[in-house]
Amino acid sequence: MPIATLPLATVGIGLLAVWSLFVGVSDVSLATLFGGTPGGAPDQATQVLLVSRLPRTLALILAGAAMAVSGLLLQMLVRNRFVEPSTAGTAESAIFGMMMVSLLAPEMPVFGRMAVASLCALAGTGLFLAILRQVPLRSPLVVPLVGIMLGGVITAMTEFIAYRQDLIQSVRGWETGDFSAILLGRYELLWLSAALTGVAYLAADRFTVAGMGRDVATNLGIDHRKVMALGLVIVSMTTAAVIATCGMIPFLGLIVPNIVSLVRGDNMRGSLPWVALMGAGLVLACDIAGRLVIHPYEIPIGTMMGVIGSALFLYLLLRRNGHAG
Amino acid sequence: MPADRRLLSPTVVLGGLSALTLLSIALFMTLGARGKWDFILAFRGTKIAAMVLVGYAVAVSTVLFQTITNNRILTPSVMGFDHLYRMIQTVLVFQFGSGLVASLDPRLRFGVEVASMVVFSGLLYWWLFNGAGRGDNRRSLHLLLLVGIVFGVLFRSVTNFLQRIIDPNAFLTVQDRLFANFNRVDVELLTVSALVVLAVSLAGWRWRRTFDVLALGRDAAVNLGVEHRRAVMAVLVMVSILVSVSTALVGPVTFFGLLVANLAYLVIRSHRHALILPAAVLLAVLTLVAGQLVLERVFGYNAALSIVIEFVGGLAFLFILVRGSAR
């Protein structure tokens, strides 16, 4: 039974998460945690665990699951297997929004920032869909191409403004996912994306139907437009929350849903828990690897994911061609 | 477009472009100049030389690349060539240490880099065009494009990865040469590059009629007696050398070539390389010099030209992609 493997996978991811708690420069181990210090002062290991390690691990799980689910959602809505927030202009638009906020209203609280970034992400994704509507889609590969190029144009715009205003460094920070600065109080925005992922799960059946196209969906009694809008809002807000917290994690939303669909097919309610789990697992594994390779320094996850993700994406592309041709 | 298709003959267009280019160079050299002329001429002259060389290399490599791939939206940079070059540079420093690499004669170092670039890109793109490029043409073209772009991301990530774990001193030697900037050009490298480009051009000029035949597509070219495989390989080698030159001088400029090559086809309306190549080169130099002039004199700042080109080129790419798919 494939269902029975789900708890097993959860346990596996749980083990990864526990491992993630104990990787790092500062000495955190069972011995230091429970060794205790005389005098009742909170000892250092416990503090590192609570302020840095635990938030980081939680952030990894939340961001990984959320980005993977966003990818799946976007793929359903656009009806294309090669789309995810970083190949649809969504992430780049969110970064543009973040930059504009830093420029025009640097005092704005983090929720305001995210709101602006979400709106920009929504607009960018909308633009992407509008362009797609102009293109009679002879090839599914045109869709990610248009998305990547649109992202490139938006990035050029962002960098042009950032260059003049000395914001290039912040922009680079959002462009490269990195969990090393996550501390207690700096990741809580991600719970919002967890909530949105929950909404996506509740509406999963509608998205599955919407993924069959407007005509089928309308015939089955679903307001295609509303479902599309809901999905786009979820994807944009999730992407904005992740970028505002830890920066962009490229390819994650592309690879995980594709691999899950190879194994499990396209029923969203059935595959969504898997996508969320595998997303969290992949991010955890990449982050742990990034922290171990050049210990005591670390490689940001954006870089790790860029290497692993593009290699896997290439494999998916060329494998598909082998089957088709 | 009906009757006015050939309103201007290619010769007139080329003449006009040359005049404009010379004018912009003259303006660039003289406008807003204060102080000693021998300093200004040397300072701005180096910039102009770099721009001419880069414009030339980008334009020629793009046109030739489009000829052998038979497509107007492919460029070496879109296919990840210059990220490959940057990766090779980083790997060399990583593998052999900055001391050795820095102590090498720049000309020798350049030679090594170009040689490894030619070998790697030759193998990689040969495999790509011959292995993955078969079958349904339209789909394989988009597949190629996507694969190229993803290769670019992969090379860039590997480069970033290595630059993270490389020792900081070594990183400085690499970093110095990885960003698009016309203001800081190595004069010694400029001379070497000019010689290399000259050699490639002399070799290429003798082939110009072969290029015209290659542009007809593989089957036609073979029928007309061109040794297709050898010719394509030769062009790939030329392209890698030219890309190395432009990337080594100022760093990658992704969509620039796409822009000027397509503009050249638009204004010349011919498929003869003897006309297209000069037009593309003139357009490239004109864009660079005039663009830099406007940025420096009108907006008052220096190094953002590559970002502007990226923006305009990206828009052009989207436009061509959308229009091309619509047809």
PDB file of N, CA and C in Angstrom, chain A residues 131 135-136 138-139 141-142 144-146 148-150 153 156-157 160 163-164 251 294 299-300 303 306-307 310 313-314 317-318 321 324, chain B residues 127 132 138 142-143 145-147 149-151 153-154 157 161 164-165 255 301 303-304 307-308 311 314-315 317-318 321-322 325-327:
ATOM      1  N   ILE A 131       0.675  37.034 -21.101  1.00  0.00           N
ATOM      2  CA  ILE A 131       1.543  36.752 -22.260  1.00  0.00           C
ATOM      3  C   ILE A 131       1.235  35.368 -22.811  1.00  0.00           C
ATOM      4  N   VAL A 135       0.075  33.476 -26.748  1.00  0.00           N
ATOM      5  CA  VAL A 135       0.875  32.501 -27.474  1.00  0.00           C
ATOM      6  C   VAL A 135       0.070  31.230 -27.683  1.00  0.00           C
ATOM      7  N   PRO A 136      -0.211  30.875 -28.928  1.00  0.00           N
ATOM      8  CA  PRO A 136      -0.802  29.560 -29.134  1.00  0.00           C
ATOM      9  C   PRO A 136       0.259  28.527 -28.780  1.00  0.00           C
ATOM     10  N   ARG A 138       2.210  25.769 -28.997  1.00  0.00           N
ATOM     11  CA  ARG A 138       2.566  24.575 -29.761  1.00  0.00           C
ATOM     12  C   ARG A 138       3.428  23.656 -28.920  1.00  0.00           C
ATOM     13  N   SER A 139       4.262  24.248 -28.068  1.00  0.00           N
ATOM     14  CA  SER A 139       5.170  23.416 -27.296  1.00  0.00           C
ATOM     15  C   SER A 139       5.077  23.783 -25.833  1.00  0.00           C
ATOM     16  N   LEU A 141       7.274  23.613 -23.788  1.00  0.00           N
ATOM     17  CA  LEU A 141       8.528  24.187 -23.318  1.00  0.00           C
ATOM     18  C   LEU A 141       8.579  25.700 -23.482  1.00  0.00           C
ATOM     19  N   VAL A 142       7.656  26.250 -24.333  1.00  0.00           N
ATOM     20  CA  VAL A 142       7.637  27.708 -24.488  1.00  0.00           C
ATOM     21  C   VAL A 142       7.239  28.379 -23.176  1.00  0.00           C
ATOM     22  N   PRO A 144       7.843  27.718 -19.810  1.00  0.00           N
ATOM     23  CA  PRO A 144       8.915  28.132 -18.909  1.00  0.00           C
ATOM     24  C   PRO A 144       9.881  29.124 -19.557  1.00  0.00           C
ATOM     25  N   LEU A 145      10.074  29.009 -20.873  1.00  0.00           N
ATOM     26  CA  LEU A 145      10.957  29.964 -21.548  1.00  0.00           C
ATOM     27  C   LEU A 145      10.444  31.378 -21.379  1.00  0.00           C
ATOM     28  N   VAL A 146       9.147  31.564 -21.656  1.00  0.00           N
ATOM     29  CA  VAL A 146       8.550  32.890 -21.496  1.00  0.00           C
ATOM     30  C   VAL A 146       8.705  33.336 -20.052  1.00  0.00           C
ATOM     31  N   ILE A 148      10.939  32.404 -17.749  1.00  0.00           N
ATOM     32  CA  ILE A 148      12.319  32.709 -17.373  1.00  0.00           C
ATOM     33  C   ILE A 148      12.741  34.059 -17.950  1.00  0.00           C
ATOM     34  N   MET A 149      12.340  34.305 -19.209  1.00  0.00           N
ATOM     35  CA  MET A 149      12.712  35.570 -19.827  1.00  0.00           C
ATOM     36  C   MET A 149      12.020  36.740 -19.148  1.00  0.00           C
ATOM     37  N   LEU A 150      10.739  36.573 -18.836  1.00  0.00           N
ATOM     38  CA  LEU A 150      10.014  37.620 -18.126  1.00  0.00           C
ATOM     39  C   LEU A 150      10.716  37.899 -16.801  1.00  0.00           C
ATOM     40  N   VAL A 153      13.761  39.976 -17.441  1.00  0.00           N
ATOM     41  CA  VAL A 153      13.460  41.386 -17.693  1.00  0.00           C
ATOM     42  C   VAL A 153      13.149  42.102 -16.379  1.00  0.00           C
ATOM     43  N   ALA A 156      16.291  42.617 -14.437  1.00  0.00           N
ATOM     44  CA  ALA A 156      17.092  43.714 -14.976  1.00  0.00           C
ATOM     45  C   ALA A 156      16.552  45.047 -14.472  1.00  0.00           C
ATOM     46  N   MET A 157      15.229  45.161 -14.432  1.00  0.00           N
ATOM     47  CA  MET A 157      14.606  46.380 -13.934  1.00  0.00           C
ATOM     48  C   MET A 157      14.987  46.599 -12.471  1.00  0.00           C
ATOM     49  N   PHE A 160      18.589  47.540 -12.096  1.00  0.00           N
ATOM     50  CA  PHE A 160      18.875  48.882 -12.576  1.00  0.00           C
ATOM     51  C   PHE A 160      18.573  49.904 -11.482  1.00  0.00           C
ATOM     52  N   TYR A 163      20.873  49.323  -8.483  1.00  0.00           N
ATOM     53  CA  TYR A 163      22.235  49.772  -8.760  1.00  0.00           C
ATOM     54  C   TYR A 163      22.379  51.252  -8.466  1.00  0.00           C
ATOM     55  N   ARG A 164      21.364  52.041  -8.876  1.00  0.00           N
ATOM     56  CA  ARG A 164      21.436  53.483  -8.663  1.00  0.00           C
ATOM     57  C   ARG A 164      21.297  53.829  -7.191  1.00  0.00           C
ATOM     58  N   PHE A 251      14.099  26.270  -8.276  1.00  0.00           N
ATOM     59  CA  PHE A 251      13.876  24.911  -8.780  1.00  0.00           C
ATOM     60  C   PHE A 251      13.158  23.967  -7.838  1.00  0.00           C
ATOM     61  N   ILE A 294      31.727  22.729   3.905  1.00  0.00           N
ATOM     62  CA  ILE A 294      32.883  23.578   4.199  1.00  0.00           C
ATOM     63  C   ILE A 294      32.877  24.007   5.654  1.00  0.00           C
ATOM     64  N   ILE A 299      27.479  26.871   2.920  1.00  0.00           N
ATOM     65  CA  ILE A 299      27.067  27.254   1.583  1.00  0.00           C
ATOM     66  C   ILE A 299      25.574  27.545   1.622  1.00  0.00           C
ATOM     67  N   PRO A 300      25.147  28.700   1.118  1.00  0.00           N
ATOM     68  CA  PRO A 300      23.714  29.009   1.206  1.00  0.00           C
ATOM     69  C   PRO A 300      22.893  28.033   0.375  1.00  0.00           C
ATOM     70  N   THR A 303      22.443  28.367  -3.473  1.00  0.00           N
ATOM     71  CA  THR A 303      23.510  27.838  -4.317  1.00  0.00           C
ATOM     72  C   THR A 303      23.413  26.322  -4.445  1.00  0.00           C
ATOM     73  N   GLY A 306      20.598  25.539  -6.594  1.00  0.00           N
ATOM     74  CA  GLY A 306      20.880  25.885  -7.984  1.00  0.00           C
ATOM     75  C   GLY A 306      21.623  24.758  -8.675  1.00  0.00           C
ATOM     76  N   VAL A 307      22.610  24.180  -7.993  1.00  0.00           N
ATOM     77  CA  VAL A 307      23.396  23.100  -8.595  1.00  0.00           C
ATOM     78  C   VAL A 307      22.558  21.819  -8.716  1.00  0.00           C
ATOM     79  N   SER A 310      19.265  22.399 -10.944  1.00  0.00           N
ATOM     80  CA  SER A 310      19.402  22.493 -12.394  1.00  0.00           C
ATOM     81  C   SER A 310      19.842  21.154 -12.982  1.00  0.00           C
ATOM     82  N   PHE A 313      16.699  19.134 -13.152  1.00  0.00           N
ATOM     83  CA  PHE A 313      15.829  19.690 -14.176  1.00  0.00           C
ATOM     84  C   PHE A 313      16.314  19.254 -15.565  1.00  0.00           C
ATOM     85  N   LEU A 314      17.625  19.336 -15.780  1.00  0.00           N
ATOM     86  CA  LEU A 314      18.190  18.884 -17.056  1.00  0.00           C
ATOM     87  C   LEU A 314      17.839  17.428 -17.304  1.00  0.00           C
ATOM     88  N   LEU A 317      14.241  17.168 -18.331  1.00  0.00           N
ATOM     89  CA  LEU A 317      14.032  17.652 -19.691  1.00  0.00           C
ATOM     90  C   LEU A 317      14.493  16.638 -20.722  1.00  0.00           C
ATOM     91  N   LEU A 318      15.712  16.134 -20.541  1.00  0.00           N
ATOM     92  CA  LEU A 318      16.304  15.270 -21.564  1.00  0.00           C
ATOM     93  C   LEU A 318      15.673  13.885 -21.531  1.00  0.00           C
ATOM     94  N   ASN A 321      12.483  14.097 -23.409  1.00  0.00           N
ATOM     95  CA  ASN A 321      12.712  14.101 -24.840  1.00  0.00           C
ATOM     96  C   ASN A 321      13.000  12.706 -25.362  1.00  0.00           C
ATOM     97  N   ALA A 324       9.737  11.055 -25.802  1.00  0.00           N
ATOM     98  CA  ALA A 324       8.869  11.613 -26.831  1.00  0.00           C
ATOM     99  C   ALA A 324       9.454  11.381 -28.225  1.00  0.00           C
TER     100      ALA A 324
ATOM    101  N   TRP B 127      27.321  17.554 -28.577  1.00  0.00           N
ATOM    102  CA  TRP B 127      26.408  16.530 -28.078  1.00  0.00           C
ATOM    103  C   TRP B 127      24.974  17.040 -28.092  1.00  0.00           C
ATOM    104  N   ALA B 132      20.545  15.671 -28.710  1.00  0.00           N
ATOM    105  CA  ALA B 132      19.212  16.040 -28.250  1.00  0.00           C
ATOM    106  C   ALA B 132      18.433  16.809 -29.305  1.00  0.00           C
ATOM    107  N   ARG B 138      10.533  21.901 -34.078  1.00  0.00           N
ATOM    108  CA  ARG B 138      10.115  22.997 -33.230  1.00  0.00           C
ATOM    109  C   ARG B 138      10.305  22.655 -31.762  1.00  0.00           C
ATOM    110  N   HIS B 142      12.930  24.439 -28.792  1.00  0.00           N
ATOM    111  CA  HIS B 142      12.592  24.946 -27.472  1.00  0.00           C
ATOM    112  C   HIS B 142      13.297  24.147 -26.391  1.00  0.00           C
ATOM    113  N   LEU B 143      13.407  22.850 -26.626  1.00  0.00           N
ATOM    114  CA  LEU B 143      14.129  22.022 -25.666  1.00  0.00           C
ATOM    115  C   LEU B 143      15.578  22.505 -25.542  1.00  0.00           C
ATOM    116  N   LEU B 145      16.807  25.427 -26.230  1.00  0.00           N
ATOM    117  CA  LEU B 145      16.863  26.719 -25.560  1.00  0.00           C
ATOM    118  C   LEU B 145      16.799  26.537 -24.061  1.00  0.00           C
ATOM    119  N   LEU B 146      15.809  25.740 -23.636  1.00  0.00           N
ATOM    120  CA  LEU B 146      15.601  25.545 -22.209  1.00  0.00           C
ATOM    121  C   LEU B 146      16.814  24.864 -21.590  1.00  0.00           C
ATOM    122  N   VAL B 147      17.309  23.835 -22.290  1.00  0.00           N
ATOM    123  CA  VAL B 147      18.481  23.134 -21.775  1.00  0.00           C
ATOM    124  C   VAL B 147      19.656  24.102 -21.665  1.00  0.00           C
ATOM    125  N   ILE B 149      19.566  27.376 -21.248  1.00  0.00           N
ATOM    126  CA  ILE B 149      19.359  28.296 -20.129  1.00  0.00           C
ATOM    127  C   ILE B 149      19.651  27.600 -18.806  1.00  0.00           C
ATOM    128  N   VAL B 150      19.178  26.343 -18.683  1.00  0.00           N
ATOM    129  CA  VAL B 150      19.408  25.629 -17.428  1.00  0.00           C
ATOM    130  C   VAL B 150      20.893  25.323 -17.247  1.00  0.00           C
ATOM    131  N   PHE B 151      21.575  24.982 -18.341  1.00  0.00           N
ATOM    132  CA  PHE B 151      23.031  24.811 -18.256  1.00  0.00           C
ATOM    133  C   PHE B 151      23.675  26.086 -17.729  1.00  0.00           C
ATOM    134  N   VAL B 153      22.346  28.307 -15.756  1.00  0.00           N
ATOM    135  CA  VAL B 153      22.102  28.379 -14.312  1.00  0.00           C
ATOM    136  C   VAL B 153      23.030  27.429 -13.574  1.00  0.00           C
ATOM    137  N   LEU B 154      23.181  26.239 -14.127  1.00  0.00           N
ATOM    138  CA  LEU B 154      24.042  25.239 -13.486  1.00  0.00           C
ATOM    139  C   LEU B 154      25.487  25.751 -13.395  1.00  0.00           C
ATOM    140  N   SER B 157      25.768  28.449 -10.858  1.00  0.00           N
ATOM    141  CA  SER B 157      25.710  27.970  -9.481  1.00  0.00           C
ATOM    142  C   SER B 157      27.006  27.287  -9.081  1.00  0.00           C
ATOM    143  N   PHE B 161      29.346  28.407  -6.115  1.00  0.00           N
ATOM    144  CA  PHE B 161      29.703  27.393  -5.132  1.00  0.00           C
ATOM    145  C   PHE B 161      31.220  27.371  -4.913  1.00  0.00           C
ATOM    146  N   ARG B 164      32.589  30.288  -3.167  1.00  0.00           N
ATOM    147  CA  ARG B 164      32.365  30.292  -1.731  1.00  0.00           C
ATOM    148  C   ARG B 164      33.464  29.528  -0.990  1.00  0.00           C
ATOM    149  N   ILE B 165      33.909  28.436  -1.593  1.00  0.00           N
ATOM    150  CA  ILE B 165      34.826  27.586  -0.839  1.00  0.00           C
ATOM    151  C   ILE B 165      36.279  27.824  -1.203  1.00  0.00           C
ATOM    152  N   PHE B 255      21.811  39.267 -23.654  1.00  0.00           N
ATOM    153  CA  PHE B 255      20.895  39.412 -24.777  1.00  0.00           C
ATOM    154  C   PHE B 255      21.388  40.360 -25.844  1.00  0.00           C
ATOM    155  N   TYR B 301      26.053  58.533 -15.049  1.00  0.00           N
ATOM    156  CA  TYR B 301      26.744  57.473 -14.327  1.00  0.00           C
ATOM    157  C   TYR B 301      27.273  56.405 -15.273  1.00  0.00           C
ATOM    158  N   ALA B 303      28.441  52.389 -15.026  1.00  0.00           N
ATOM    159  CA  ALA B 303      28.604  50.992 -15.435  1.00  0.00           C
ATOM    160  C   ALA B 303      27.306  50.232 -15.650  1.00  0.00           C
ATOM    161  N   ALA B 304      26.170  50.924 -15.743  1.00  0.00           N
ATOM    162  CA  ALA B 304      24.914  50.179 -15.790  1.00  0.00           C
ATOM    163  C   ALA B 304      24.495  49.794 -17.198  1.00  0.00           C
ATOM    164  N   ILE B 307      23.159  46.367 -17.739  1.00  0.00           N
ATOM    165  CA  ILE B 307      21.826  46.120 -17.181  1.00  0.00           C
ATOM    166  C   ILE B 307      20.751  46.619 -18.144  1.00  0.00           C
ATOM    167  N   VAL B 308      20.997  47.801 -18.722  1.00  0.00           N
ATOM    168  CA  VAL B 308      20.029  48.353 -19.671  1.00  0.00           C
ATOM    169  C   VAL B 308      19.904  47.433 -20.883  1.00  0.00           C
ATOM    170  N   PHE B 311      17.877  44.454 -20.114  1.00  0.00           N
ATOM    171  CA  PHE B 311      16.455  44.761 -20.068  1.00  0.00           C
ATOM    172  C   PHE B 311      15.861  44.818 -21.470  1.00  0.00           C
ATOM    173  N   GLY B 314      16.111  41.481 -23.204  1.00  0.00           N
ATOM    174  CA  GLY B 314      15.147  40.529 -22.672  1.00  0.00           C
ATOM    175  C   GLY B 314      13.761  40.761 -23.249  1.00  0.00           C
ATOM    176  N   LEU B 315      13.369  42.042 -23.318  1.00  0.00           N
ATOM    177  CA  LEU B 315      12.079  42.377 -23.922  1.00  0.00           C
ATOM    178  C   LEU B 315      12.044  41.914 -25.373  1.00  0.00           C
ATOM    179  N   PHE B 317      13.716  39.567 -26.733  1.00  0.00           N
ATOM    180  CA  PHE B 317      13.657  38.107 -26.756  1.00  0.00           C
ATOM    181  C   PHE B 317      12.231  37.622 -26.548  1.00  0.00           C
ATOM    182  N   LEU B 318      11.558  38.192 -25.535  1.00  0.00           N
ATOM    183  CA  LEU B 318      10.164  37.818 -25.273  1.00  0.00           C
ATOM    184  C   LEU B 318       9.314  38.071 -26.504  1.00  0.00           C
ATOM    185  N   LEU B 321      10.043  35.619 -29.228  1.00  0.00           N
ATOM    186  CA  LEU B 321       9.543  34.304 -28.813  1.00  0.00           C
ATOM    187  C   LEU B 321       8.038  34.230 -29.004  1.00  0.00           C
ATOM    188  N   VAL B 322       7.330  35.256 -28.502  1.00  0.00           N
ATOM    189  CA  VAL B 322       5.872  35.253 -28.583  1.00  0.00           C
ATOM    190  C   VAL B 322       5.425  35.333 -30.039  1.00  0.00           C
ATOM    191  N   SER B 325       6.281  32.081 -31.971  1.00  0.00           N
ATOM    192  CA  SER B 325       5.407  30.946 -31.673  1.00  0.00           C
ATOM    193  C   SER B 325       4.026  31.175 -32.253  1.00  0.00           C
ATOM    194  N   ALA B 326       3.645  32.473 -32.401  1.00  0.00           N
ATOM    195  CA  ALA B 326       2.308  32.753 -32.888  1.00  0.00           C
ATOM    196  C   ALA B 326       2.181  32.387 -34.362  1.00  0.00           C
ATOM    197  N   ARG B 327       3.283  32.455 -35.063  1.00  0.00           N
ATOM    198  CA  ARG B 327       3.219  32.213 -36.501  1.00  0.00           C
ATOM    199  C   ARG B 327       2.931  30.776 -36.846  1.00  0.00           C
TER     200      ARG B 327
END
